[in-house]
Amino acid sequence: MAPRLVDFTAGMLASLPRADQRAVGELYVRGLLMDGARTSMQPMAERLGVDHQRLQQFVTSSTWDATAVRRAVAGWAKDTIRPEAYVVDDSGFPKDGKASACVARMYCGALGKTGNCQIGVSIQMVTDAASLAANWRLFCPASWDDTTLDDPAAAESVCHRRARAGLPDDVRHREKWRQALDMLDQMVDEWQLGKLLVTADAGYGDITAFRLGLEDRGLDYALAVSPDLSAYPVDAVPTVVPASGRGRPSKPRYRGPASNLKALALTAGRDACTEVTWRTGTRRSRGNPEAQMRSHFVAIPVRLANRDIPRADDGTLPVRTLLVEWPPDADEPSDYWLLSLPVGADLTGLVRLAKIRWRIEHDYRELKSALGLDHFEGRTYTGWNRHVTLVCLAQAFCTLLRLDPKVPAPA
């Protein structure tokens, strides 16, 4: 594999200005791919037989642009795996100390609880057969943004922390969903990757401003949502209260209280559901020898109720598609998605797109367990971004090998 790795990294690292930088970049990726319990710099250097300071200098203080490398890898993924969707997600990086860039006490999925960690927001490019973690942002908590603090002494202390961790001045506290929109803008507009359907879990799907941001950008979505989101049935009609001749004329609005997604799904009933097989899995059984992934679903047109959702001139809320999974042995639905696609679209296609974010579980398992995504021990903002970028380059090389027709394994 060595010649293929050299050729592949040479193309992905072509933006690096010097040949020696590209050589060390290939060495770093090689170290990530080698067997070993840890892929932090010293263990990697020992396996490679080089001085670890050579790797450390390349990642922490050498002059090269990680964003340009990500753009190259994402462009390769566009042409090679032909992605169908962008998946928005975030992941925790547990940390022991407090000096690493943007570390704070936050909920960490890797720990399953609130703990000391960094949070990385990611955009994955996915199909059912292959995927790539293409773009990243390190989440900056409010405790790392001196502009959010009123106490001058506390603000000065945060300034010192930012300087030690090398945070650029434009890296400020910004909600994760806003960072996701920023990355989508970068990928669609700057990197020219094209518009794809966007999927995410309910942590993003429940946020009205995130959904509206996608709509403003002309991006379709299939977002997991919570069942308690307020909504009206599609046939609900805003009405006007007759004017008495005094004061401002009444505007059309929905007079009754809104329901919620769970209630609308229960009203539709289990009998409205259809069995759907959306892909083939890996767990074969006597009852399911082909490992077909199947369950029961129904698509329902709804009107989400929220004061921030723009209304038409006649006061009507826009229609969106509620996709509900209702397993045949369950008393009520198990999962809910909100889609911008029309309810009349092919149900199997809607289900497959809503479920396509399963690929990120494969990504995070490979990125963390095999390639050392969360093994970086440096403290700087630049170092974190470069390590993450090189890990994703290593993931792209693994995908290249799995796509090889000589290898009898799924990508």
Tab-separated table of C-alpha atoms in Angstrom:
chain	number	residue	atom	x	y	z
A	1	MET	CA	0.000	0.000	0.000
A	2	ALA	CA	2.957	2.336	0.488
A	3	PRO	CA	3.174	3.591	-3.143
A	4	ARG	CA	-0.586	4.226	-3.202
A	5	LEU	CA	-0.382	6.122	0.077
A	6	VAL	CA	2.456	8.290	-1.239
A	7	ASP	CA	0.544	9.092	-4.423
A	8	PHE	CA	-2.728	9.771	-2.611
A	9	THR	CA	-1.276	12.047	0.062
A	10	ALA	CA	0.775	13.906	-2.566
A	11	GLY	CA	-2.452	14.880	-4.302
A	12	MET	CA	-4.312	15.785	-1.117
A	13	LEU	CA	-1.359	17.783	0.293
A	14	ALA	CA	-0.538	19.588	-2.954
A	15	SER	CA	-1.485	22.928	-1.338
A	16	LEU	CA	1.417	22.665	1.142
A	17	PRO	CA	4.136	25.059	-0.044
A	18	ARG	CA	7.230	22.887	0.530
A	19	ALA	CA	8.229	19.359	-0.445
A	20	ASP	CA	9.537	18.600	3.054
A	21	GLN	CA	6.145	19.537	4.530
A	22	ARG	CA	4.353	17.203	2.153
A	23	ALA	CA	6.785	14.429	3.088
A	24	VAL	CA	6.120	14.861	6.815
A	25	GLY	CA	2.385	15.059	6.107
A	26	GLU	CA	2.550	11.667	4.382
A	27	LEU	CA	4.582	10.367	7.340
A	28	TYR	CA	1.956	11.587	9.819
A	29	VAL	CA	-0.857	9.912	7.863
A	30	ARG	CA	1.224	6.726	7.670
A	31	GLY	CA	1.598	6.831	11.458
A	32	LEU	CA	-2.172	7.181	11.900
A	33	LEU	CA	-2.718	4.084	9.765
A	34	MET	CA	-0.219	1.862	11.585
A	35	ASP	CA	-1.234	-0.568	14.312
A	36	GLY	CA	-0.983	0.700	17.865
A	37	ALA	CA	-3.097	1.492	20.895
A	38	ARG	CA	-2.389	5.237	20.726
A	39	THR	CA	-1.890	7.562	17.779
A	40	SER	CA	-0.607	10.562	19.688
A	41	MET	CA	2.739	11.877	18.450
A	42	GLN	CA	5.246	10.003	20.607
A	43	PRO	CA	3.811	6.490	20.048
A	44	MET	CA	3.450	7.254	16.336
A	45	ALA	CA	7.033	8.488	16.111
A	46	GLU	CA	8.305	5.334	17.840
A	47	ARG	CA	6.455	3.118	15.364
A	48	LEU	CA	7.709	5.203	12.443
A	49	GLY	CA	11.273	5.329	13.765
A	50	VAL	CA	11.498	9.146	13.686
A	51	ASP	CA	11.920	11.952	16.214
A	52	HIS	CA	8.487	12.924	17.545
A	53	GLN	CA	9.481	16.600	17.445
A	54	ARG	CA	9.465	16.360	13.664
A	55	LEU	CA	5.767	15.449	13.744
A	56	GLN	CA	5.024	17.949	16.494
A	57	GLN	CA	6.623	20.840	14.622
A	58	PHE	CA	4.677	19.955	11.477
A	59	VAL	CA	1.323	19.966	13.285
A	60	THR	CA	1.810	22.836	15.727
A	61	SER	CA	4.115	25.442	14.194
A	62	SER	CA	4.737	24.727	10.505
A	63	THR	CA	3.040	27.080	8.034
A	64	TRP	CA	0.311	25.306	6.074
A	65	ASP	CA	-3.423	25.657	5.654
A	66	ALA	CA	-5.546	22.802	6.996
A	67	THR	CA	-8.646	24.201	5.283
A	68	ALA	CA	-7.054	23.821	1.849
A	69	VAL	CA	-6.321	20.165	2.609
A	70	ARG	CA	-9.912	19.570	3.723
A	71	ARG	CA	-11.133	21.160	0.522
A	72	ALA	CA	-8.962	18.825	-1.545
A	73	VAL	CA	-10.142	15.738	0.344
A	74	ALA	CA	-13.795	16.839	0.085
A	75	GLY	CA	-13.372	17.407	-3.660
A	76	TRP	CA	-11.950	13.906	-3.989
A	77	ALA	CA	-14.944	12.517	-2.062
A	78	LYS	CA	-17.392	14.353	-4.318
A	79	ASP	CA	-15.912	12.729	-7.418
A	80	THR	CA	-15.234	9.312	-5.882
A	81	ILE	CA	-18.079	8.363	-3.538
A	82	ARG	CA	-20.678	10.702	-5.119
A	83	PRO	CA	-22.374	11.635	-1.823
A	84	GLU	CA	-26.150	11.892	-1.512
A	85	ALA	CA	-26.333	13.900	1.702
A	86	TYR	CA	-24.498	16.070	4.198
A	87	VAL	CA	-24.800	14.831	7.782
A	88	VAL	CA	-24.464	17.418	10.551
A	89	ASP	CA	-23.268	16.121	13.904
A	90	ASP	CA	-20.901	16.847	16.777
A	91	SER	CA	-18.606	14.735	18.906
A	92	GLY	CA	-16.896	15.091	22.258
A	93	PHE	CA	-13.146	14.862	22.905
A	94	PRO	CA	-12.576	14.101	26.631
A	95	LYS	CA	-9.721	16.032	28.220
A	96	ASP	CA	-8.045	15.850	31.629
A	97	GLY	CA	-6.699	19.384	31.904
A	98	LYS	CA	-8.120	22.862	31.303
A	99	ALA	CA	-5.489	24.342	28.994
A	100	SER	CA	-6.464	22.733	25.676
A	101	ALA	CA	-8.227	25.071	23.272
A	102	CYS	CA	-11.960	25.488	23.994
A	103	VAL	CA	-12.073	22.785	26.668
A	104	ALA	CA	-14.873	23.158	29.225
A	105	ARG	CA	-17.395	21.155	31.215
A	106	MET	CA	-20.017	20.172	28.644
A	107	TYR	CA	-22.127	17.155	27.804
A	108	CYS	CA	-19.837	14.660	26.081
A	109	GLY	CA	-21.333	11.779	24.106
A	110	ALA	CA	-18.076	9.834	24.384
A	111	LEU	CA	-18.436	9.940	28.178
A	112	GLY	CA	-22.233	9.683	28.231
A	113	LYS	CA	-22.378	12.529	30.732
A	114	THR	CA	-21.196	16.080	31.404
A	115	GLY	CA	-17.437	16.210	31.666
A	116	ASN	CA	-14.276	18.047	30.753
A	117	CYS	CA	-14.072	17.966	26.961
A	118	GLN	CA	-13.784	19.704	23.625
A	119	ILE	CA	-16.655	19.543	21.136
A	120	GLY	CA	-16.058	19.246	17.399
A	121	VAL	CA	-18.898	20.016	14.977
A	122	SER	CA	-18.647	18.000	11.763
A	123	ILE	CA	-20.192	17.732	8.314
A	124	GLN	CA	-19.996	14.255	6.784
A	125	MET	CA	-20.507	13.517	3.080
A	126	VAL	CA	-22.391	10.224	2.904
A	127	THR	CA	-23.973	7.522	0.809
A	128	ASP	CA	-25.194	4.146	2.080
A	129	ALA	CA	-21.933	2.632	0.834
A	130	ALA	CA	-19.253	5.188	1.777
A	131	SER	CA	-18.727	8.381	3.720
A	132	LEU	CA	-16.163	10.986	4.712
A	133	ALA	CA	-15.936	13.401	7.654
A	134	ALA	CA	-15.174	16.340	5.377
A	135	ASN	CA	-15.383	19.512	7.458
A	136	TRP	CA	-14.910	20.452	11.103
A	137	ARG	CA	-15.209	23.335	13.542
A	138	LEU	CA	-14.004	23.384	17.136
A	139	PHE	CA	-16.891	24.675	19.270
A	140	CYS	CA	-15.906	27.716	21.341
A	141	PRO	CA	-17.839	27.817	24.649
A	142	ALA	CA	-18.874	31.177	26.097
A	143	SER	CA	-16.270	30.646	28.850
A	144	TRP	CA	-13.581	30.991	26.144
A	145	ASP	CA	-14.979	34.211	24.671
A	146	ASP	CA	-13.954	37.340	26.557
A	147	THR	CA	-16.505	39.411	24.620
A	148	THR	CA	-19.322	37.605	26.453
A	149	LEU	CA	-18.030	38.625	29.907
A	150	ASP	CA	-18.861	41.819	31.812
A	151	ASP	CA	-16.175	41.414	34.498
A	152	PRO	CA	-12.934	43.012	33.193
A	153	ALA	CA	-10.724	40.757	35.325
A	154	ALA	CA	-12.455	37.624	34.092
A	155	ALA	CA	-12.281	38.861	30.504
A	156	GLU	CA	-8.533	39.503	30.845
A	157	SER	CA	-8.023	35.987	32.234
A	158	VAL	CA	-9.882	34.510	29.258
A	159	CYS	CA	-7.737	36.604	26.895
A	160	HIS	CA	-4.621	34.996	28.388
A	161	ARG	CA	-6.123	31.507	27.999
A	162	ARG	CA	-6.998	32.239	24.378
A	163	ALA	CA	-3.486	33.502	23.675
A	164	ARG	CA	-1.859	30.420	25.221
A	165	ALA	CA	-4.102	28.126	23.155
A	166	GLY	CA	-3.557	30.158	19.991
A	167	LEU	CA	-7.208	30.976	19.307
A	168	PRO	CA	-7.584	33.404	16.377
A	169	ASP	CA	-9.458	36.596	17.203
A	170	ASP	CA	-12.369	35.656	14.943
A	171	VAL	CA	-13.018	32.381	16.789
A	172	ARG	CA	-15.821	33.325	19.158
A	173	HIS	CA	-18.713	31.640	20.913
A	174	ARG	CA	-21.166	30.569	18.243
A	175	GLU	CA	-23.924	28.011	18.596
A	176	LYS	CA	-23.184	24.627	17.077
A	177	TRP	CA	-26.076	24.893	14.627
A	178	ARG	CA	-24.733	28.244	13.393
A	179	GLN	CA	-21.287	26.682	12.923
A	180	ALA	CA	-22.945	23.919	10.881
A	181	LEU	CA	-24.582	26.503	8.600
A	182	ASP	CA	-21.227	28.274	8.243
A	183	MET	CA	-19.580	25.013	7.152
A	184	LEU	CA	-22.362	24.244	4.687
A	185	ASP	CA	-21.898	27.719	3.179
A	186	GLN	CA	-18.179	27.027	2.863
A	187	MET	CA	-18.685	23.625	1.255
A	188	VAL	CA	-21.429	24.673	-1.157
A	189	ASP	CA	-20.266	28.175	-2.103
A	190	GLU	CA	-16.476	28.207	-1.635
A	191	TRP	CA	-15.608	24.563	-2.261
A	192	GLN	CA	-18.227	24.178	-5.010
A	193	LEU	CA	-19.368	20.769	-3.773
A	194	GLY	CA	-23.003	21.318	-4.730
A	195	LYS	CA	-26.233	21.297	-2.762
A	196	LEU	CA	-27.198	18.018	-1.113
A	197	LEU	CA	-29.908	16.979	1.306
A	198	VAL	CA	-28.958	17.733	4.938
A	199	THR	CA	-29.640	15.314	7.783
A	200	ALA	CA	-29.045	15.676	11.517
A	201	ASP	CA	-30.304	14.425	14.854
A	202	ALA	CA	-32.972	16.143	16.945
A	203	GLY	CA	-30.380	18.346	18.641
A	204	TYR	CA	-30.307	20.262	15.365
A	205	GLY	CA	-33.711	19.328	13.907
A	206	ASP	CA	-35.625	20.830	16.846
A	207	ILE	CA	-34.067	24.262	16.230
A	208	THR	CA	-36.421	26.356	14.091
A	209	ALA	CA	-33.676	28.791	13.093
A	210	PHE	CA	-31.521	25.919	11.805
A	211	ARG	CA	-34.338	24.580	9.626
A	212	LEU	CA	-35.104	28.075	8.334
A	213	GLY	CA	-31.401	28.599	7.618
A	214	LEU	CA	-31.365	25.487	5.447
A	215	GLU	CA	-34.498	26.631	3.625
A	216	ASP	CA	-33.021	30.093	3.012
A	217	ARG	CA	-30.032	28.374	1.396
A	218	GLY	CA	-32.209	26.170	-0.797
A	219	LEU	CA	-31.060	23.000	0.970
A	220	ASP	CA	-33.534	20.143	1.408
A	221	TYR	CA	-33.450	18.335	4.733
A	222	ALA	CA	-34.492	15.172	6.566
A	223	LEU	CA	-34.024	16.011	10.249
A	224	ALA	CA	-34.814	13.946	13.311
A	225	VAL	CA	-37.154	15.876	15.616
A	226	SER	CA	-38.755	15.480	19.021
A	227	PRO	CA	-42.383	14.274	19.138
A	228	ASP	CA	-43.449	17.191	21.341
A	229	LEU	CA	-42.836	19.901	18.712
A	230	SER	CA	-45.990	21.989	18.245
A	231	ALA	CA	-47.853	21.526	14.963
A	232	TYR	CA	-51.241	21.818	13.274
A	233	PRO	CA	-52.797	19.234	10.976
A	234	VAL	CA	-52.438	20.110	7.308
A	235	ASP	CA	-56.143	20.971	6.968
A	236	ALA	CA	-56.073	23.564	9.760
A	237	VAL	CA	-57.083	26.970	8.380
A	238	PRO	CA	-56.330	30.431	9.795
A	239	THR	CA	-59.426	32.580	10.233
A	240	VAL	CA	-60.213	36.260	10.605
A	241	VAL	CA	-62.352	37.569	13.454
A	242	PRO	CA	-65.078	39.844	12.024
A	243	ALA	CA	-64.187	43.500	12.577
A	244	SER	CA	-66.365	45.615	14.839
A	245	GLY	CA	-65.465	48.795	13.011
A	246	ARG	CA	-63.026	50.029	15.639
A	247	GLY	CA	-59.278	49.526	15.974
A	248	ARG	CA	-57.009	47.606	13.688
A	249	PRO	CA	-58.537	45.000	11.398
A	250	SER	CA	-58.040	41.390	12.454
A	251	LYS	CA	-55.341	39.343	10.742
A	252	PRO	CA	-55.825	35.703	9.753
A	253	ARG	CA	-54.386	33.313	12.302
A	254	TYR	CA	-54.917	29.876	13.751
A	255	ARG	CA	-57.445	30.307	16.539
A	256	GLY	CA	-57.260	26.900	18.190
A	257	PRO	CA	-54.357	25.539	20.228
A	258	ALA	CA	-51.636	23.698	18.350
A	259	SER	CA	-51.222	19.961	18.750
A	260	ASN	CA	-47.859	18.178	18.645
A	261	LEU	CA	-46.191	15.708	16.310
A	262	LYS	CA	-46.884	12.702	18.510
A	263	ALA	CA	-50.596	13.482	18.708
A	264	LEU	CA	-50.802	13.922	14.931
A	265	ALA	CA	-49.045	10.591	14.398
A	266	LEU	CA	-51.391	8.828	16.827
A	267	THR	CA	-54.361	10.384	15.032
A	268	ALA	CA	-53.100	8.954	11.741
A	269	GLY	CA	-52.946	5.574	13.463
A	270	ARG	CA	-50.938	2.394	13.088
A	271	ASP	CA	-53.150	1.254	10.204
A	272	ALA	CA	-51.814	4.120	8.056
A	273	CYS	CA	-48.288	2.700	8.268
A	274	THR	CA	-46.632	0.719	5.485
A	275	GLU	CA	-43.789	-1.787	5.775
A	276	VAL	CA	-40.617	-0.416	4.176
A	277	THR	CA	-37.282	-2.114	3.493
A	278	TRP	CA	-34.705	0.623	3.033
A	279	ARG	CA	-31.345	-1.187	2.900
A	280	THR	CA	-29.476	-4.402	3.606
A	281	GLY	CA	-27.669	-4.670	6.919
A	282	THR	CA	-25.102	-7.139	8.243
A	283	ARG	CA	-27.011	-9.102	10.902
A	284	ARG	CA	-28.501	-12.150	9.236
A	285	SER	CA	-30.851	-14.448	11.075
A	286	ARG	CA	-33.007	-17.465	10.366
A	287	GLY	CA	-36.038	-15.210	10.046
A	288	ASN	CA	-34.155	-12.600	8.028
A	289	PRO	CA	-31.442	-14.414	6.010
A	290	GLU	CA	-30.811	-11.389	3.756
A	291	ALA	CA	-30.369	-8.980	6.706
A	292	GLN	CA	-32.986	-6.591	5.355
A	293	MET	CA	-33.516	-3.418	7.365
A	294	ARG	CA	-37.272	-2.948	7.567
A	295	SER	CA	-39.941	-1.411	9.739
A	296	HIS	CA	-43.303	0.372	9.388
A	297	PHE	CA	-43.596	4.038	8.452
A	298	VAL	CA	-46.127	6.708	7.559
A	299	ALA	CA	-45.613	10.145	5.978
A	300	ILE	CA	-47.995	12.864	7.158
A	301	PRO	CA	-48.276	16.481	5.915
A	302	VAL	CA	-48.161	18.879	8.881
A	303	ARG	CA	-47.778	22.572	9.635
A	304	LEU	CA	-45.230	23.231	12.393
A	305	ALA	CA	-46.383	25.971	14.770
A	306	ASN	CA	-43.759	28.471	15.846
A	307	ARG	CA	-43.815	32.249	15.984
A	308	ASP	CA	-40.539	32.437	14.049
A	309	ILE	CA	-41.827	30.462	11.040
A	310	PRO	CA	-42.814	32.871	8.234
A	311	ARG	CA	-46.485	32.759	7.221
A	312	ALA	CA	-48.046	33.357	3.829
A	313	ASP	CA	-50.145	36.469	3.212
A	314	ASP	CA	-53.277	34.526	4.151
A	315	GLY	CA	-51.706	33.502	7.463
A	316	THR	CA	-51.047	29.854	6.575
A	317	LEU	CA	-47.994	28.052	7.864
A	318	PRO	CA	-45.904	26.092	5.329
A	319	VAL	CA	-46.537	22.384	4.860
A	320	ARG	CA	-43.756	19.965	5.733
A	321	THR	CA	-43.604	16.168	5.750
A	322	LEU	CA	-43.597	14.338	9.071
A	323	LEU	CA	-42.083	10.869	8.690
A	324	VAL	CA	-42.934	8.499	11.534
A	325	GLU	CA	-41.495	5.073	12.312
A	326	TRP	CA	-43.969	2.839	14.137
A	327	PRO	CA	-42.647	-0.693	14.730
A	328	PRO	CA	-45.432	-3.277	14.513
A	329	ASP	CA	-44.793	-4.530	18.053
A	330	ALA	CA	-44.766	-1.023	19.620
A	331	ASP	CA	-47.688	0.789	21.237
A	332	GLU	CA	-46.620	4.132	19.773
A	333	PRO	CA	-44.154	5.556	17.231
A	334	SER	CA	-40.454	5.240	18.008
A	335	ASP	CA	-38.874	7.927	15.776
A	336	TYR	CA	-39.862	11.157	14.047
A	337	TRP	CA	-38.298	13.109	11.180
A	338	LEU	CA	-39.256	16.375	9.550
A	339	LEU	CA	-38.592	16.584	5.806
A	340	SER	CA	-38.741	19.462	3.368
A	341	LEU	CA	-39.517	16.930	0.612
A	342	PRO	CA	-43.183	16.554	-0.439
A	343	VAL	CA	-45.345	13.950	1.285
A	344	GLY	CA	-46.208	12.469	-2.114
A	345	ALA	CA	-42.596	11.401	-2.692
A	346	ASP	CA	-41.695	7.696	-2.709
A	347	LEU	CA	-41.971	6.473	0.886
A	348	THR	CA	-39.038	4.086	0.591
A	349	GLY	CA	-36.874	6.929	-0.709
A	350	LEU	CA	-37.927	9.195	2.169
A	351	VAL	CA	-37.098	6.505	4.718
A	352	ARG	CA	-33.717	5.741	3.180
A	353	LEU	CA	-32.714	9.421	3.232
A	354	ALA	CA	-33.949	9.914	6.792
A	355	LYS	CA	-31.973	6.852	7.901
A	356	ILE	CA	-28.813	7.589	5.908
A	357	ARG	CA	-27.098	9.256	8.834
A	358	TRP	CA	-26.315	5.767	10.174
A	359	ARG	CA	-23.061	6.154	8.232
A	360	ILE	CA	-21.666	8.598	10.782
A	361	GLU	CA	-21.639	5.860	13.420
A	362	HIS	CA	-19.283	3.973	11.109
A	363	ASP	CA	-17.247	7.151	10.652
A	364	TYR	CA	-16.827	7.947	14.334
A	365	ARG	CA	-16.015	4.322	15.179
A	366	GLU	CA	-13.266	4.284	12.564
A	367	LEU	CA	-12.037	7.813	13.248
A	368	LYS	CA	-11.746	7.316	17.002
A	369	SER	CA	-11.061	3.619	17.460
A	370	ALA	CA	-8.749	3.047	14.493
A	371	LEU	CA	-7.329	6.418	13.426
A	372	GLY	CA	-6.923	8.287	16.716
A	373	LEU	CA	-9.222	11.260	16.121
A	374	ASP	CA	-9.402	11.959	19.864
A	375	HIS	CA	-5.789	10.982	20.690
A	376	PHE	CA	-4.300	14.423	20.024
A	377	GLU	CA	-2.520	15.638	23.159
A	378	GLY	CA	-1.577	19.129	21.989
A	379	ARG	CA	-3.264	22.186	23.416
A	380	THR	CA	-3.442	24.632	20.530
A	381	TYR	CA	-6.342	25.472	18.257
A	382	THR	CA	-4.161	25.118	15.163
A	383	GLY	CA	-2.805	21.748	16.276
A	384	TRP	CA	-6.307	20.351	16.881
A	385	ASN	CA	-7.501	21.464	13.438
A	386	ARG	CA	-4.470	20.019	11.664
A	387	HIS	CA	-4.632	16.693	13.496
A	388	VAL	CA	-8.355	16.334	12.708
A	389	THR	CA	-7.689	17.194	9.063
A	390	LEU	CA	-4.933	14.586	8.725
A	391	VAL	CA	-7.091	11.951	10.430
A	392	CYS	CA	-9.815	12.598	7.860
A	393	LEU	CA	-7.224	12.320	5.082
A	394	ALA	CA	-6.303	8.916	6.534
A	395	GLN	CA	-9.994	7.991	6.560
A	396	ALA	CA	-10.240	8.980	2.893
A	397	PHE	CA	-7.333	6.644	2.085
A	398	CYS	CA	-9.080	3.798	3.921
A	399	THR	CA	-12.199	4.514	1.850
A	400	LEU	CA	-10.089	4.451	-1.319
A	401	LEU	CA	-8.816	0.980	-0.403
A	402	ARG	CA	-12.306	-0.305	0.408
A	403	LEU	CA	-13.586	0.940	-2.942
A	404	ASP	CA	-10.948	-1.142	-4.676
A	405	PRO	CA	-12.846	-3.830	-6.629
A	406	LYS	CA	-10.247	-6.382	-5.558
A	407	VAL	CA	-11.311	-6.032	-1.932
A	408	PRO	CA	-14.492	-8.017	-1.110
A	409	ALA	CA	-15.698	-5.658	1.624
A	410	PRO	CA	-18.334	-2.914	1.778
A	411	ALA	CA	-17.103	0.674	1.675
